[in-house]
PDB file of C-alpha atoms in Angstrom:
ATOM      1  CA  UNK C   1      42.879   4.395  17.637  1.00  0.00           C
ATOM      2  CA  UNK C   2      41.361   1.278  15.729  1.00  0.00           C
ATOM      3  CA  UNK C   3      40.614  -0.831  18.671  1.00  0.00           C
ATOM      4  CA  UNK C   4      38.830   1.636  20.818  1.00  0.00           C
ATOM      5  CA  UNK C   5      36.631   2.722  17.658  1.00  0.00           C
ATOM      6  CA  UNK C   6      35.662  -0.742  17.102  1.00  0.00           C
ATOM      7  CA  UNK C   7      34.876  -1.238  20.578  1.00  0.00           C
ATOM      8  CA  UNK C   8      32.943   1.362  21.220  1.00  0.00           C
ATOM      9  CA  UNK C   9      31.310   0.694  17.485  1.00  0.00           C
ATOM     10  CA  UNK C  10      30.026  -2.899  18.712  1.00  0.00           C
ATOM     11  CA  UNK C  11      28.741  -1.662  22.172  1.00  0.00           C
ATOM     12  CA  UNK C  12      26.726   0.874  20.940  1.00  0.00           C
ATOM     13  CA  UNK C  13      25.379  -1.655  18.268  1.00  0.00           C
ATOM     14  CA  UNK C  14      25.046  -3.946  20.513  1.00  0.00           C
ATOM     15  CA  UNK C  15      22.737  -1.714  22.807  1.00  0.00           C
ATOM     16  CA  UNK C  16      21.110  -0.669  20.145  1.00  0.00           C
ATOM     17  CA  UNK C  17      19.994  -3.775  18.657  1.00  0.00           C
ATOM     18  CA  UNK C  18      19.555  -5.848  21.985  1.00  0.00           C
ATOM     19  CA  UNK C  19      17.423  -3.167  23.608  1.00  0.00           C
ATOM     20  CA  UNK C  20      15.332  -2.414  20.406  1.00  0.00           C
ATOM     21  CA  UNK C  21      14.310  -5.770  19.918  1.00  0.00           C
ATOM     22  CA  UNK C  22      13.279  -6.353  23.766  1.00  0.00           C
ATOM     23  CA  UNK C  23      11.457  -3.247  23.308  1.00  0.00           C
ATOM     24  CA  UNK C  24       9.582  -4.195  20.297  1.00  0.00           C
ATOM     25  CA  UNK C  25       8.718  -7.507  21.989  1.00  0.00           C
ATOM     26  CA  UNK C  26       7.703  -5.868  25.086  1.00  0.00           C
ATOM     27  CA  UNK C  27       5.060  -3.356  23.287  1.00  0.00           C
ATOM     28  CA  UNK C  28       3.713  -5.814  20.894  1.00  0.00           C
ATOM     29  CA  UNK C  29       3.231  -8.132  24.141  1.00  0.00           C
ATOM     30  CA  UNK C  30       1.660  -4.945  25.996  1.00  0.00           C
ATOM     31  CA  UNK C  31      -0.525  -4.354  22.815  1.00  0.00           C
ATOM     32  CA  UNK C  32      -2.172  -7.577  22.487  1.00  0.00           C
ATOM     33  CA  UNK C  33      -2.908  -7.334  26.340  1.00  0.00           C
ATOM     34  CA  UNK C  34      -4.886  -4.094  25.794  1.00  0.00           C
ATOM     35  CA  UNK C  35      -6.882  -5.361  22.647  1.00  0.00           C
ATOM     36  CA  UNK C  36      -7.838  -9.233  24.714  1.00  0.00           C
ATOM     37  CA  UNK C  37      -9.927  -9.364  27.412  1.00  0.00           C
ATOM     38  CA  UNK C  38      -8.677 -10.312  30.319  1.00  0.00           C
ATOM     39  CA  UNK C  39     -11.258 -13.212  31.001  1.00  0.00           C
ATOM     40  CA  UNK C  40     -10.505 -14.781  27.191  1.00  0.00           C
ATOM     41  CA  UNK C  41      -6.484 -14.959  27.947  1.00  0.00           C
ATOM     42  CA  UNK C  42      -5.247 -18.754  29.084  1.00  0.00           C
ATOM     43  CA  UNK C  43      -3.415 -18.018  31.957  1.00  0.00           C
ATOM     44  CA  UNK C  44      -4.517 -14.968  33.446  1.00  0.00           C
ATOM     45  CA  UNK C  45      -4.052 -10.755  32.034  1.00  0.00           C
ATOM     46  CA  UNK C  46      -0.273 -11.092  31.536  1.00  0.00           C
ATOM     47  CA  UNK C  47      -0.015 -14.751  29.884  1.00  0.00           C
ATOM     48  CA  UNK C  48       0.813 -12.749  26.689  1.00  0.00           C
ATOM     49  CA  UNK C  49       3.919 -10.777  28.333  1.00  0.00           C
ATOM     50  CA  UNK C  50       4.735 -13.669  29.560  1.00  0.00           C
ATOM     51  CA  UNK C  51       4.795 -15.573  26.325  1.00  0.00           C
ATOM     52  CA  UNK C  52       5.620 -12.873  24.622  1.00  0.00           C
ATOM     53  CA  UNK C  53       9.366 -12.406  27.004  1.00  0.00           C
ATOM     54  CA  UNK C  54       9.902 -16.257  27.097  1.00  0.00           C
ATOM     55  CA  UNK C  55       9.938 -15.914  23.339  1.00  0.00           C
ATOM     56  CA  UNK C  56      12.614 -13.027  23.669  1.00  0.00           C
ATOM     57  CA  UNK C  57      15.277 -15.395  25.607  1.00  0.00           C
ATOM     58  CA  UNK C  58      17.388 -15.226  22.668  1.00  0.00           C
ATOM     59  CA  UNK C  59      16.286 -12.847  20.206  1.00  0.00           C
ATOM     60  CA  UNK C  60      17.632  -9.574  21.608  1.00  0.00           C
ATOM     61  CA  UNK C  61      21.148 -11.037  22.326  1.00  0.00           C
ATOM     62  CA  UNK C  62      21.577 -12.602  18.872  1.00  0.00           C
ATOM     63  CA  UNK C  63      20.141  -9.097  17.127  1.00  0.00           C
ATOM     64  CA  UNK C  64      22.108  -7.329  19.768  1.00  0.00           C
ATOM     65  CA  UNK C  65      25.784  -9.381  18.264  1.00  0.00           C
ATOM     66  CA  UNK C  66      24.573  -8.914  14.659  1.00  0.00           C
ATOM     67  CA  UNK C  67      24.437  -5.048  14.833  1.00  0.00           C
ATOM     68  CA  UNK C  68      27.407  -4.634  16.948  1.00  0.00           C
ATOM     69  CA  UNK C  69      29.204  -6.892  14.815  1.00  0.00           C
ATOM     70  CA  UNK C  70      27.951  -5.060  11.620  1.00  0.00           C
ATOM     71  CA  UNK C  71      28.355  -1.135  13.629  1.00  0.00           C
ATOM     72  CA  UNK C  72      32.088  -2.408  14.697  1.00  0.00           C
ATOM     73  CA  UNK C  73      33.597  -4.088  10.964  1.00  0.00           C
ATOM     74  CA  UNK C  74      31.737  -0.933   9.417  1.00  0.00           C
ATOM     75  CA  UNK C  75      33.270   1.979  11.172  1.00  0.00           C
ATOM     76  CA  UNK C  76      36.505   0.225  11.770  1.00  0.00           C
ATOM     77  CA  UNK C  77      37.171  -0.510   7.968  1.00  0.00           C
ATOM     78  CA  UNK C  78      35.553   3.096   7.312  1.00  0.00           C
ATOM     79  CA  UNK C  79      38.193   4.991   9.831  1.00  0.00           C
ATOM     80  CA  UNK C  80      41.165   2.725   8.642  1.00  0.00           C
ATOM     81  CA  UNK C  81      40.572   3.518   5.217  1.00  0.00           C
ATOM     82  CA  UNK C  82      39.796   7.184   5.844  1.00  0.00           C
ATOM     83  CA  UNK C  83      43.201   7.532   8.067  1.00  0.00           C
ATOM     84  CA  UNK C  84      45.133   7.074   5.084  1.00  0.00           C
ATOM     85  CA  UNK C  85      45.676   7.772   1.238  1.00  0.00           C
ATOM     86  CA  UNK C  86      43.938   5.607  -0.826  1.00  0.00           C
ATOM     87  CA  UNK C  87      42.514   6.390  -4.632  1.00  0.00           C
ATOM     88  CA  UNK C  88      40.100   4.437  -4.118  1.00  0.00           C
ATOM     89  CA  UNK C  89      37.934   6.141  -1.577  1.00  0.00           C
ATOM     90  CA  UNK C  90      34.674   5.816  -3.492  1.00  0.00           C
ATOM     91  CA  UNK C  91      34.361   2.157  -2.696  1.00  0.00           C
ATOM     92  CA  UNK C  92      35.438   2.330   0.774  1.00  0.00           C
ATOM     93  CA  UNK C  93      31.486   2.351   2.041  1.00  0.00           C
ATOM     94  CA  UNK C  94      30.784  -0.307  -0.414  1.00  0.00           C
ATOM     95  CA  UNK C  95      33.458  -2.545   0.690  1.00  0.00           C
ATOM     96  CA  UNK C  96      32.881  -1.783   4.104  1.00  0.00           C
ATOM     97  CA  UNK C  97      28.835  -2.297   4.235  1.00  0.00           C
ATOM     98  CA  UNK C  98      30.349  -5.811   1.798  1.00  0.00           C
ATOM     99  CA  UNK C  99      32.103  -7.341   5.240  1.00  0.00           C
ATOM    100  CA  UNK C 100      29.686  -5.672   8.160  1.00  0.00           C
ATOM    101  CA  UNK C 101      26.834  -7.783   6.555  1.00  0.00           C
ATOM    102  CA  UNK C 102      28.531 -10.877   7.734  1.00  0.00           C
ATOM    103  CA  UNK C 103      27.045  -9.856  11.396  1.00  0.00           C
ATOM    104  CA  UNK C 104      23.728 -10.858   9.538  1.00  0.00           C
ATOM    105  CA  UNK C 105      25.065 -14.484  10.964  1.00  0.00           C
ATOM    106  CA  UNK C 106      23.969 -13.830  14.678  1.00  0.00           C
ATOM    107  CA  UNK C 107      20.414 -12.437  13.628  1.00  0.00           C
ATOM    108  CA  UNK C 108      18.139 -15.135  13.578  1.00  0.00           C
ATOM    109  CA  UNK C 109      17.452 -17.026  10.356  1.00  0.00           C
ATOM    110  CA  UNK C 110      13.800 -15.427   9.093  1.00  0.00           C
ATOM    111  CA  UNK C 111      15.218 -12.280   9.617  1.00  0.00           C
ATOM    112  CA  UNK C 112      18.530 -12.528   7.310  1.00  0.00           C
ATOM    113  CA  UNK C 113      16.469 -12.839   4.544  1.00  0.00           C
ATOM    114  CA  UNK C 114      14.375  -9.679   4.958  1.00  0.00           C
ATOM    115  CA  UNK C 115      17.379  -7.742   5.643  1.00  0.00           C
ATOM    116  CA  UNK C 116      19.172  -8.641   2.762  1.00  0.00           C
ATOM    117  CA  UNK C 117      16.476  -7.755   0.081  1.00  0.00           C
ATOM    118  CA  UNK C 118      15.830  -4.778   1.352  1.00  0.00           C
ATOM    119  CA  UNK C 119      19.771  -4.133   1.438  1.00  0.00           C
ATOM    120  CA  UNK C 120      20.031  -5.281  -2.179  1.00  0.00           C
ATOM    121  CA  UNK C 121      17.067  -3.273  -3.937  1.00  0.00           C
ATOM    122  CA  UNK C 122      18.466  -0.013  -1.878  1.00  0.00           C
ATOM    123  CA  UNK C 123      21.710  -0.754  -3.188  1.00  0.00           C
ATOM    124  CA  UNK C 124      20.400  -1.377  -6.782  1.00  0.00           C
ATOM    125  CA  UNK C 125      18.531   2.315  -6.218  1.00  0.00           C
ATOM    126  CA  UNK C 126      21.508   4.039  -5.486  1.00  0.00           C
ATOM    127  CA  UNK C 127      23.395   2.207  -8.211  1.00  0.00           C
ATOM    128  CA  UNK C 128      20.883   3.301 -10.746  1.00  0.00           C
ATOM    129  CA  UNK C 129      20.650   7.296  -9.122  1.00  0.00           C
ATOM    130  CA  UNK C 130      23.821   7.344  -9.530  1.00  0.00           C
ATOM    131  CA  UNK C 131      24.341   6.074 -13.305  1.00  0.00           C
ATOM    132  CA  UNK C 132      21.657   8.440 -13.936  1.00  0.00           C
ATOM    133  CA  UNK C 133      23.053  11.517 -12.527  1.00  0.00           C
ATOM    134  CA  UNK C 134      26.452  10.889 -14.396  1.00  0.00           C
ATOM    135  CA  UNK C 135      24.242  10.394 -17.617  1.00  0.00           C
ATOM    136  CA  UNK C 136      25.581   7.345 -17.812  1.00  0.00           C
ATOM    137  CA  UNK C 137      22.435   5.445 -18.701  1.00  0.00           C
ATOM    138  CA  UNK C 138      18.983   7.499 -19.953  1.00  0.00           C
ATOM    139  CA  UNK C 139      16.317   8.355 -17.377  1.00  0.00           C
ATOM    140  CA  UNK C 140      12.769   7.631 -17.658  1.00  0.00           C
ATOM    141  CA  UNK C 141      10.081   9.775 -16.733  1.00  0.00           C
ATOM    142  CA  UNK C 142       8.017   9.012 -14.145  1.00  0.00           C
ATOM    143  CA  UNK C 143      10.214   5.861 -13.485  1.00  0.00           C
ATOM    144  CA  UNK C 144       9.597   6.024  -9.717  1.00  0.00           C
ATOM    145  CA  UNK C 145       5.807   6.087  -9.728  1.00  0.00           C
ATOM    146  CA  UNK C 146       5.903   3.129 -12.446  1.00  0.00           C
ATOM    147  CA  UNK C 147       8.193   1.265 -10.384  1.00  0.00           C
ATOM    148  CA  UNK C 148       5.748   1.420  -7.591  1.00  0.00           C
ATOM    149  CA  UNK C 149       2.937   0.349  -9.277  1.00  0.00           C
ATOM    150  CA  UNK C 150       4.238  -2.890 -10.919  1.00  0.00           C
ATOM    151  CA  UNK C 151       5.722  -3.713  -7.416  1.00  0.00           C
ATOM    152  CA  UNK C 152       1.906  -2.947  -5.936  1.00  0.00           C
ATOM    153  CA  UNK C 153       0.542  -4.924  -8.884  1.00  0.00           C
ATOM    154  CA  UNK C 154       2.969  -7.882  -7.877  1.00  0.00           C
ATOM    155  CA  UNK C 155       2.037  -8.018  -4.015  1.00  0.00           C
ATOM    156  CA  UNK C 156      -1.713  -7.697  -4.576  1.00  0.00           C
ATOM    157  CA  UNK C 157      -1.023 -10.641  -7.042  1.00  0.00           C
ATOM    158  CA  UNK C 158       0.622 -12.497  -4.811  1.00  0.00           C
ATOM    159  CA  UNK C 159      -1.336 -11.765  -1.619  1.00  0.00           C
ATOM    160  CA  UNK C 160      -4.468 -13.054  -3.100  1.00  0.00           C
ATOM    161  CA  UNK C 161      -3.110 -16.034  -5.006  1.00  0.00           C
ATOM    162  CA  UNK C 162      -0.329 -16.845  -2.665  1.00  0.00           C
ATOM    163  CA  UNK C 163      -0.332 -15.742   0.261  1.00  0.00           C
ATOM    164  CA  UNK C 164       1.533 -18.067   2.254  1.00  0.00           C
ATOM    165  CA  UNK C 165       4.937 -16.985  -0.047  1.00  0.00           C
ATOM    166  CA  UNK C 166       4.723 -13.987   2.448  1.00  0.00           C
ATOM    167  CA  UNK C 167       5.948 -13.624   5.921  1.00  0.00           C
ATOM    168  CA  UNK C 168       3.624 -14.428   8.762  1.00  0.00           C
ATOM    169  CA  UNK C 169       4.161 -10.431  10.141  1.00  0.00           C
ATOM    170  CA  UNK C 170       4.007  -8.677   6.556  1.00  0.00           C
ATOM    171  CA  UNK C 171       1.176 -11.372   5.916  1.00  0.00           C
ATOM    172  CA  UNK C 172      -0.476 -10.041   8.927  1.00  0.00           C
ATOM    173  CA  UNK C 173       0.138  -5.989   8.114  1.00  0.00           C
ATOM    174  CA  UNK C 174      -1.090  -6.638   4.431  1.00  0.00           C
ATOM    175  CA  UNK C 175      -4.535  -8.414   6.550  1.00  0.00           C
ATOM    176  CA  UNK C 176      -5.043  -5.422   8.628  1.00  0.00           C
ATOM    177  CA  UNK C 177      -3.948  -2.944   6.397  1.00  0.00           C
ATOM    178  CA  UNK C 178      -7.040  -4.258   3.602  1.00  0.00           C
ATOM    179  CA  UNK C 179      -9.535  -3.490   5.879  1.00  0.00           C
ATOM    180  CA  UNK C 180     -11.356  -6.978   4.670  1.00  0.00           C
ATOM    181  CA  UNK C 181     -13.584  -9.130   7.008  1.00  0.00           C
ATOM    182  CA  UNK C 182     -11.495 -12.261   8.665  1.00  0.00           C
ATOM    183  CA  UNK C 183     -13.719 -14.347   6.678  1.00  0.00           C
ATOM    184  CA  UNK C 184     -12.752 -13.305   3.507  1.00  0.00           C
ATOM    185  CA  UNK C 185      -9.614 -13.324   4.067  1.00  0.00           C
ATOM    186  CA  UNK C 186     -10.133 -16.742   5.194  1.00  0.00           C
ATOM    187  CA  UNK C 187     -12.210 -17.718   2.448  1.00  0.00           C
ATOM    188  CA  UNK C 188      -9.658 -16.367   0.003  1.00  0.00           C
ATOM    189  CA  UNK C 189      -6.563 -18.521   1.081  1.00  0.00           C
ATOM    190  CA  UNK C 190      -9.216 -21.559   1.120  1.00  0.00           C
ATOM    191  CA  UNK C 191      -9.902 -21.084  -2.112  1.00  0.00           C
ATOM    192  CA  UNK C 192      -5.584 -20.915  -3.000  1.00  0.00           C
ATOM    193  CA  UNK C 193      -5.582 -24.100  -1.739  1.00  0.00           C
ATOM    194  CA  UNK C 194      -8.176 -25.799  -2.832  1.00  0.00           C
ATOM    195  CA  UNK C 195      -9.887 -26.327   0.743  1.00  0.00           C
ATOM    196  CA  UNK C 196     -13.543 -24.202  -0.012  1.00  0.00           C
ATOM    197  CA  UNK C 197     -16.405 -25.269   1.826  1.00  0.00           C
ATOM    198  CA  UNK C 198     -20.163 -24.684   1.878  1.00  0.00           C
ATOM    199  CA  UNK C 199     -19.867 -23.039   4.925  1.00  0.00           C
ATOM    200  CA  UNK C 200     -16.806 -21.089   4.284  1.00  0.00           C
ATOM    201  CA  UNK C 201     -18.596 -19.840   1.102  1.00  0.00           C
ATOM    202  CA  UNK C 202     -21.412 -18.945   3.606  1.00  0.00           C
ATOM    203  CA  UNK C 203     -19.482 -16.908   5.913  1.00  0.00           C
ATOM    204  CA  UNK C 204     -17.511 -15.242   2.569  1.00  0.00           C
ATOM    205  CA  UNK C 205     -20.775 -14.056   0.943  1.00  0.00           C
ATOM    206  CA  UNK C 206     -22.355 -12.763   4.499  1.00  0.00           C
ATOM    207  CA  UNK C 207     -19.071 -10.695   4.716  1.00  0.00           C
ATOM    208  CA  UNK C 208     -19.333  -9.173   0.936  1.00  0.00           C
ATOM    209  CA  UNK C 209     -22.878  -8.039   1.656  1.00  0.00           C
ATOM    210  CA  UNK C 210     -21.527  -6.207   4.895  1.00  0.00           C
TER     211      UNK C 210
END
């Protein structure tokens, strides 16, 4: 019956979400143990597990409500509508994924805003797959790959001209990901903001020639 599926819909998204994001917290605390030495680490080997839990006091319960919340209004309005005769059956997952994004309220507030662009330009893509399969608007060769290189063009753009428009984590990926010396990177957002100095300029040309 209704009740028991949505029950059982929020527990398991509530496990789900509550346990992923204390494990997630746990191995990024575990992982930045095994790259500091133990000698260099305020407060002893496991000060970052311990600052890394004390940050996780509320974090897995409110991502733990927010996918239970968006599991149980999901699969509830999906077996409802399912259950009975409706002619409009195509929409059901659209109105349904429309209400469960609500539980986006419990997540914390950085993270709403991550989830819901990435919800919108998958949305869009499926929109536009869609359109195109019924012929209802022209395709365009080689869209995908063109797609993916103005969005490249426009996050190279904006990761060396602005970089602080970016999240500190995907800020942080992007960093490690370039394979650039810390002092370029430095020297880069210095010059962004105005903030270059002789040294820094120093330290930025030593790191070219490397």
């Amino acid at each position: 019956n209704l009740p028991s599926c949505a029950l059982i819909n929020f527990l398991k998204g509530f496990g789900l979400g509550s346990a992923g994001r204390a494990g997630v917290g746990l191995l990024a605390a575990l992982t930045s143990l095994a790259k500091t030495p133990s000698k260099k680490v305020v407060g002893g080997p496991f000060a970052h597990v311990y600052r890394s839990l004390s940050q996780l006091k509320k974090e897995p319960l409110q991502f733990g409500l927010a996918l239970g919340t968006m599991f149980c209004v999901h699969n509830s309005i999906i077996y409802r509508e399912d259950s009975k005769a409706s002619r409009c059956k195509h929409y059901n997952s659209a109105r349904a994924a429309y209400y469960a994004a609500f539980g986006l309220i419990f997540a914390p507030r950085e993270f709403r805003q991550t989830v819901s662009l990435m919800a919108i330009v998958r949305a869009i893509e499926i929109a536009v797959r869609q359109a195109a399969q019924k012929k209802q608007i022209p395709t365009i060769p080689h869209s995908v790959e063109l797609a993916f290189a103005a969005i490249s063009a426009r996050i190279s753009y904006v990761w060396i001209f602005a970089p602080y428009l970016f999240e500190r984590s995907y800020l942080s990926f992007i960093n490690r990901t370039s394979g650039k010396p810390v002092a370029f990177l430095r020297g880069a957002e210095a010059v962004t903001k105005r903030s270059m100095t002789p040294e820094l300029v120093e330290r930025v040309n030593n790191a070219r020639m490397k």
